Amino acid sequence: MMETTEQTHYFVPSPSRWPLVGSAALFCLGLGAALTVNSLGVGKVLLALGFAILLWMLFGWFGDVIRESLNGAYHGKEDMSFRWGMGWFIFSEVMFFAAFFGALFYVRTISVPELGDMAHKLLYPDFTAAWPLSTGPGITQHYEAVAAWGLPAINTLLLLTSGATVTWAHWGLIQGKRKQLAAGLLLTVLLGASFLTLQFVEYHHAFTELNLTLAAGAYGMTFFMLTGFHGLHVLLGTIILFVVLLRVLRGHFDEHNHFAFEAAAWYWHFVDVVWLLLFVFVYWL
């Protein structure tokens, strides 16, 4: 890779149509969602069209970037820009989850005890300041919390193992061991898919047997917001790693030029750390 001190110019790509295509996709998605909520049949058609355009944009735009990388357009300065960009993106994700963890902390340690002290003035007579909340306005069925030492503990083991397998794959890449690289990525993708499968089973159990939904008081709201958004991140991370695996099988990346792999690994380790916090503060404590 060319050092930044030796590089005389910074690569600037040609004007692209993909931002305009992405805007059209978002317009269709937004309008389709609004029409679907209002029970208008054309809304579902627009939603499907929006998703199709969005997929087309993603394949096309990322395909252009991959071709530029393979053609040697990116050197030291571009690589540094990518690293800073990924770093700031992960920082924004940290702040995203910090907001939800902050909401959980506020509700659980500040709001609920204060409301319990003033229940006779502010809330209904049978309100109890307990976590998870078992009562609430309009809640007629008792709901239960999800136990930590079941599927959540297994999912914790899966994600911790996936962090090890993606690191093992990274070692293989640095050492030029392509089979180790591919095997490590494949294991990581399979572990991510297993996590998502078990989370689906957990949600089904919560809905059908624990009566736990988004409407089940503050606990249900914070539980599904935190674990649901994390599950979405696991899904995205699994897709990203699968794409990286396909590129590896096509011979992309070497010991010196592999930032796309590193970015995927950074993102996956971030997902692992967030889950550990979720397991402790949402399931365990």
mmCIF file of C-alpha atoms in Angstrom, residues 8-238:
data_model
loop_
_atom_site.group_PDB
_atom_site.id
_atom_site.type_symbol
_atom_site.label_atom_id
_atom_site.label_comp_id
_atom_site.label_asym_id
_atom_site.label_seq_id
_atom_site.Cartn_x
_atom_site.Cartn_y
_atom_site.Cartn_z
ATOM 1 C CA THR A 8 0.560 12.950 -4.692
ATOM 2 C CA HIS A 9 -3.221 12.965 -5.234
ATOM 3 C CA TYR A 10 -6.449 11.818 -3.606
ATOM 4 C CA PHE A 11 -8.822 9.650 -5.628
ATOM 5 C CA VAL A 12 -12.122 11.379 -6.437
ATOM 6 C CA PRO A 13 -14.724 9.126 -8.082
ATOM 7 C CA SER A 14 -16.768 10.195 -11.077
ATOM 8 C CA PRO A 15 -20.275 11.608 -10.484
ATOM 9 C CA SER A 16 -22.592 8.791 -9.426
ATOM 10 C CA ARG A 17 -26.297 8.152 -9.991
ATOM 11 C CA TRP A 18 -26.610 6.046 -6.836
ATOM 12 C CA PRO A 19 -27.462 8.876 -4.371
ATOM 13 C CA LEU A 20 -30.399 9.822 -6.610
ATOM 14 C CA VAL A 21 -31.486 6.168 -6.788
ATOM 15 C CA GLY A 22 -31.248 5.965 -2.997
ATOM 16 C CA SER A 23 -33.425 9.068 -2.641
ATOM 17 C CA ALA A 24 -36.071 7.465 -4.844
ATOM 18 C CA ALA A 25 -35.934 4.322 -2.687
ATOM 19 C CA LEU A 26 -36.408 6.298 0.519
ATOM 20 C CA PHE A 27 -39.293 8.266 -1.009
ATOM 21 C CA CYS A 28 -41.075 5.047 -1.991
ATOM 22 C CA LEU A 29 -40.420 3.508 1.420
ATOM 23 C CA GLY A 30 -41.684 6.545 3.312
ATOM 24 C CA LEU A 31 -44.785 7.049 1.169
ATOM 25 C CA GLY A 32 -45.470 3.313 1.104
ATOM 26 C CA ALA A 33 -45.237 3.074 4.889
ATOM 27 C CA ALA A 34 -47.608 6.031 5.347
ATOM 28 C CA LEU A 35 -50.158 4.577 2.924
ATOM 29 C CA THR A 36 -49.880 1.091 4.425
ATOM 30 C CA VAL A 37 -50.524 2.416 7.945
ATOM 31 C CA ASN A 38 -53.678 4.037 6.569
ATOM 32 C CA SER A 39 -54.776 0.717 4.989
ATOM 33 C CA LEU A 40 -54.379 1.833 1.376
ATOM 34 C CA GLY A 41 -53.507 -1.084 -0.882
ATOM 35 C CA VAL A 42 -51.018 0.801 -3.045
ATOM 36 C CA GLY A 43 -48.866 1.293 0.059
ATOM 37 C CA LYS A 44 -47.624 -2.282 0.059
ATOM 38 C CA VAL A 45 -46.728 -2.004 -3.617
ATOM 39 C CA LEU A 46 -44.705 1.138 -2.938
ATOM 40 C CA LEU A 47 -42.992 -0.524 0.022
ATOM 41 C CA ALA A 48 -41.967 -3.480 -2.128
ATOM 42 C CA LEU A 49 -40.797 -1.138 -4.878
ATOM 43 C CA GLY A 50 -38.809 0.908 -2.360
ATOM 44 C CA PHE A 51 -37.035 -2.156 -0.984
ATOM 45 C CA ALA A 52 -36.268 -3.368 -4.514
ATOM 46 C CA ILE A 53 -34.771 -0.004 -5.499
ATOM 47 C CA LEU A 54 -32.808 0.106 -2.240
ATOM 48 C CA LEU A 55 -31.303 -3.343 -2.903
ATOM 49 C CA TRP A 56 -30.425 -2.285 -6.447
ATOM 50 C CA MET A 57 -28.682 0.808 -5.077
ATOM 51 C CA LEU A 58 -26.741 -1.173 -2.471
ATOM 52 C CA PHE A 59 -25.518 -3.753 -4.982
ATOM 53 C CA GLY A 60 -24.638 -1.074 -7.521
ATOM 54 C CA TRP A 61 -22.942 1.401 -5.197
ATOM 55 C CA PHE A 62 -20.924 -1.133 -3.236
ATOM 56 C CA GLY A 63 -20.082 -2.873 -6.502
ATOM 57 C CA ASP A 64 -18.583 0.373 -7.810
ATOM 58 C CA VAL A 65 -16.507 0.767 -4.643
ATOM 59 C CA ILE A 66 -15.262 -2.831 -4.867
ATOM 60 C CA ARG A 67 -14.251 -2.364 -8.507
ATOM 61 C CA GLU A 68 -12.429 0.860 -7.659
ATOM 62 C CA SER A 69 -10.545 -0.948 -4.894
ATOM 63 C CA LEU A 70 -9.611 -3.877 -7.156
ATOM 64 C CA ASN A 71 -8.404 -1.453 -9.843
ATOM 65 C CA GLY A 72 -5.976 0.112 -7.375
ATOM 66 C CA ALA A 73 -7.728 3.467 -6.957
ATOM 67 C CA TYR A 74 -7.348 3.487 -3.167
ATOM 68 C CA HIS A 75 -4.016 4.118 -1.491
ATOM 69 C CA GLY A 76 -2.804 5.499 1.832
ATOM 70 C CA LYS A 77 -4.915 8.636 2.062
ATOM 71 C CA GLU A 78 -8.108 6.908 0.947
ATOM 72 C CA ASP A 79 -7.461 4.058 3.368
ATOM 73 C CA MET A 80 -7.048 6.531 6.212
ATOM 74 C CA SER A 81 -10.320 8.233 5.247
ATOM 75 C CA PHE A 82 -12.125 4.887 5.287
ATOM 76 C CA ARG A 83 -10.751 4.112 8.733
ATOM 77 C CA TRP A 84 -11.792 7.467 10.148
ATOM 78 C CA GLY A 85 -15.218 7.116 8.550
ATOM 79 C CA MET A 86 -15.771 3.658 10.022
ATOM 80 C CA GLY A 87 -14.513 4.835 13.391
ATOM 81 C CA TRP A 88 -16.974 7.728 13.501
ATOM 82 C CA PHE A 89 -19.788 5.476 12.284
ATOM 83 C CA ILE A 90 -19.182 3.036 15.141
ATOM 84 C CA PHE A 91 -19.016 5.994 17.548
ATOM 85 C CA SER A 92 -22.453 7.099 16.323
ATOM 86 C CA GLU A 93 -23.714 3.576 16.979
ATOM 87 C CA VAL A 94 -22.270 3.724 20.490
ATOM 88 C CA MET A 95 -24.242 6.926 21.104
ATOM 89 C CA PHE A 96 -27.362 5.302 19.627
ATOM 90 C CA PHE A 97 -27.274 2.445 22.114
ATOM 91 C CA ALA A 98 -26.144 4.741 24.918
ATOM 92 C CA ALA A 99 -29.436 6.623 24.539
ATOM 93 C CA PHE A 100 -31.453 3.424 25.013
ATOM 94 C CA PHE A 101 -29.313 2.256 27.915
ATOM 95 C CA GLY A 102 -29.778 5.717 29.423
ATOM 96 C CA ALA A 103 -33.549 5.377 29.077
ATOM 97 C CA LEU A 104 -33.403 1.961 30.757
ATOM 98 C CA PHE A 105 -31.309 3.355 33.623
ATOM 99 C CA TYR A 106 -33.593 6.353 34.096
ATOM 100 C CA VAL A 107 -36.811 4.332 34.106
ATOM 101 C CA ARG A 108 -35.480 1.578 36.329
ATOM 102 C CA THR A 109 -33.496 3.500 38.947
ATOM 103 C CA ILE A 110 -35.072 6.963 38.972
ATOM 104 C CA SER A 111 -38.536 7.098 37.442
ATOM 105 C CA VAL A 112 -40.072 3.927 38.885
ATOM 106 C CA PRO A 113 -38.974 4.558 42.532
ATOM 107 C CA GLU A 114 -40.139 8.185 42.378
ATOM 108 C CA LEU A 115 -43.502 7.201 40.921
ATOM 109 C CA GLY A 116 -43.828 4.543 43.603
ATOM 110 C CA ASP A 117 -43.354 7.177 46.314
ATOM 111 C CA MET A 118 -46.022 9.391 44.753
ATOM 112 C CA ALA A 119 -48.391 6.733 43.425
ATOM 113 C CA HIS A 120 -51.308 7.978 45.471
ATOM 114 C CA LYS A 121 -50.945 11.410 43.836
ATOM 115 C CA LEU A 122 -49.957 10.612 40.263
ATOM 116 C CA LEU A 123 -50.932 7.071 39.324
ATOM 117 C CA TYR A 124 -53.577 4.428 39.843
ATOM 118 C CA PRO A 125 -54.002 2.951 43.359
ATOM 119 C CA ASP A 126 -52.571 -0.520 42.646
ATOM 120 C CA PHE A 127 -49.298 0.737 41.114
ATOM 121 C CA THR A 128 -46.232 -1.006 42.560
ATOM 122 C CA ALA A 129 -42.687 0.290 42.167
ATOM 123 C CA ALA A 130 -41.190 -3.043 41.092
ATOM 124 C CA TRP A 131 -38.954 -4.076 38.209
ATOM 125 C CA PRO A 132 -40.033 -5.533 35.928
ATOM 126 C CA LEU A 133 -43.318 -3.699 36.254
ATOM 127 C CA SER A 134 -46.193 -6.139 36.598
ATOM 128 C CA THR A 135 -48.957 -3.575 36.471
ATOM 129 C CA GLY A 136 -49.828 -0.713 34.205
ATOM 130 C CA PRO A 137 -52.811 1.230 32.845
ATOM 131 C CA GLY A 138 -54.713 -0.925 30.387
ATOM 132 C CA ILE A 139 -52.660 -4.053 31.108
ATOM 133 C CA THR A 140 -55.029 -6.891 31.980
ATOM 134 C CA GLN A 141 -52.631 -9.842 31.739
ATOM 135 C CA HIS A 142 -49.677 -10.445 34.002
ATOM 136 C CA TYR A 143 -46.378 -10.650 32.125
ATOM 137 C CA GLU A 144 -43.045 -12.111 33.128
ATOM 138 C CA ALA A 145 -39.425 -11.176 32.550
ATOM 139 C CA VAL A 146 -37.204 -13.245 30.258
ATOM 140 C CA ALA A 147 -34.843 -15.428 32.288
ATOM 141 C CA ALA A 148 -31.144 -14.753 31.732
ATOM 142 C CA TRP A 149 -29.882 -18.318 32.108
ATOM 143 C CA GLY A 150 -31.644 -19.831 29.138
ATOM 144 C CA LEU A 151 -31.521 -18.784 25.512
ATOM 145 C CA PRO A 152 -29.879 -15.419 26.360
ATOM 146 C CA ALA A 153 -26.941 -17.232 27.992
ATOM 147 C CA ILE A 154 -26.604 -19.513 24.957
ATOM 148 C CA ASN A 155 -26.692 -16.493 22.652
ATOM 149 C CA THR A 156 -23.990 -14.862 24.759
ATOM 150 C CA LEU A 157 -21.798 -17.916 24.255
ATOM 151 C CA LEU A 158 -22.508 -17.850 20.509
ATOM 152 C CA LEU A 159 -21.517 -14.207 20.124
ATOM 153 C CA LEU A 160 -18.396 -14.569 22.261
ATOM 154 C CA THR A 161 -17.384 -17.545 20.128
ATOM 155 C CA SER A 162 -18.075 -15.564 16.960
ATOM 156 C CA GLY A 163 -15.723 -12.845 18.180
ATOM 157 C CA ALA A 164 -13.017 -15.497 18.477
ATOM 158 C CA THR A 165 -13.727 -16.976 15.041
ATOM 159 C CA VAL A 166 -13.608 -13.615 13.247
ATOM 160 C CA THR A 167 -10.291 -12.874 15.006
ATOM 161 C CA TRP A 168 -9.011 -16.305 13.926
ATOM 162 C CA ALA A 169 -10.027 -15.437 10.372
ATOM 163 C CA HIS A 170 -8.116 -12.145 10.662
ATOM 164 C CA TRP A 171 -4.989 -13.995 11.746
ATOM 165 C CA GLY A 172 -5.369 -16.260 8.726
ATOM 166 C CA LEU A 173 -5.618 -13.246 6.419
ATOM 167 C CA ILE A 174 -2.519 -11.585 7.853
ATOM 168 C CA GLN A 175 -0.548 -14.833 7.609
ATOM 169 C CA GLY A 176 -1.726 -15.573 4.073
ATOM 170 C CA LYS A 177 -3.719 -18.653 5.112
ATOM 171 C CA ARG A 178 -6.735 -18.372 2.841
ATOM 172 C CA LYS A 179 -8.426 -21.578 4.031
ATOM 173 C CA GLN A 180 -8.265 -20.397 7.661
ATOM 174 C CA LEU A 181 -9.635 -17.017 6.593
ATOM 175 C CA ALA A 182 -12.594 -18.561 4.748
ATOM 176 C CA ALA A 183 -13.292 -21.089 7.501
ATOM 177 C CA GLY A 184 -13.240 -18.434 10.212
ATOM 178 C CA LEU A 185 -15.613 -16.202 8.274
ATOM 179 C CA LEU A 186 -17.976 -19.077 7.534
ATOM 180 C CA LEU A 187 -18.086 -20.047 11.213
ATOM 181 C CA THR A 188 -18.770 -16.436 12.195
ATOM 182 C CA VAL A 189 -21.642 -16.161 9.710
ATOM 183 C CA LEU A 190 -23.142 -19.435 10.948
ATOM 184 C CA LEU A 191 -22.859 -18.305 14.575
ATOM 185 C CA GLY A 192 -24.548 -15.007 13.713
ATOM 186 C CA ALA A 193 -27.376 -16.854 11.958
ATOM 187 C CA SER A 194 -27.721 -19.172 14.963
ATOM 188 C CA PHE A 195 -27.975 -16.166 17.283
ATOM 189 C CA LEU A 196 -30.776 -14.681 15.184
ATOM 190 C CA THR A 197 -32.625 -18.008 15.087
ATOM 191 C CA LEU A 198 -32.499 -18.360 18.870
ATOM 192 C CA GLN A 199 -33.580 -14.741 19.319
ATOM 193 C CA PHE A 200 -36.623 -15.459 17.139
ATOM 194 C CA VAL A 201 -37.419 -18.467 19.345
ATOM 195 C CA GLU A 202 -36.977 -16.271 22.430
ATOM 196 C CA TYR A 203 -39.347 -13.627 21.065
ATOM 197 C CA HIS A 204 -41.953 -16.255 20.238
ATOM 198 C CA HIS A 205 -41.687 -17.593 23.788
ATOM 199 C CA ALA A 206 -41.991 -14.074 25.214
ATOM 200 C CA PHE A 207 -45.090 -13.273 23.149
ATOM 201 C CA THR A 208 -46.945 -16.561 23.553
ATOM 202 C CA GLU A 209 -45.992 -17.768 27.033
ATOM 203 C CA LEU A 210 -44.773 -14.746 29.005
ATOM 204 C CA ASN A 211 -47.341 -12.262 27.614
ATOM 205 C CA LEU A 212 -44.423 -9.889 27.072
ATOM 206 C CA THR A 213 -44.926 -7.333 24.292
ATOM 207 C CA LEU A 214 -43.964 -3.739 23.550
ATOM 208 C CA ALA A 215 -47.188 -2.747 25.324
ATOM 209 C CA ALA A 216 -46.244 -4.625 28.509
ATOM 210 C CA GLY A 217 -45.174 -1.658 30.581
ATOM 211 C CA ALA A 218 -41.760 -0.019 30.731
ATOM 212 C CA TYR A 219 -39.955 -3.348 30.944
ATOM 213 C CA GLY A 220 -41.484 -4.675 27.734
ATOM 214 C CA MET A 221 -40.776 -1.426 25.911
ATOM 215 C CA THR A 222 -37.105 -1.215 26.914
ATOM 216 C CA PHE A 223 -36.556 -4.964 26.475
ATOM 217 C CA PHE A 224 -37.766 -5.098 22.884
ATOM 218 C CA MET A 225 -36.234 -1.770 21.880
ATOM 219 C CA LEU A 226 -32.766 -2.754 23.102
ATOM 220 C CA THR A 227 -32.743 -6.406 22.071
ATOM 221 C CA GLY A 228 -34.619 -5.717 18.831
ATOM 222 C CA PHE A 229 -32.249 -3.033 17.619
ATOM 223 C CA HIS A 230 -29.311 -5.203 18.627
ATOM 224 C CA GLY A 231 -30.794 -8.097 16.651
ATOM 225 C CA LEU A 232 -31.065 -5.800 13.634
ATOM 226 C CA HIS A 233 -27.368 -4.966 14.010
ATOM 227 C CA VAL A 234 -26.504 -8.663 14.233
ATOM 228 C CA LEU A 235 -28.474 -9.245 11.022
ATOM 229 C CA LEU A 236 -26.635 -6.438 9.235
ATOM 230 C CA GLY A 237 -23.280 -7.631 10.568
ATOM 231 C CA THR A 238 -23.994 -11.189 9.431
#
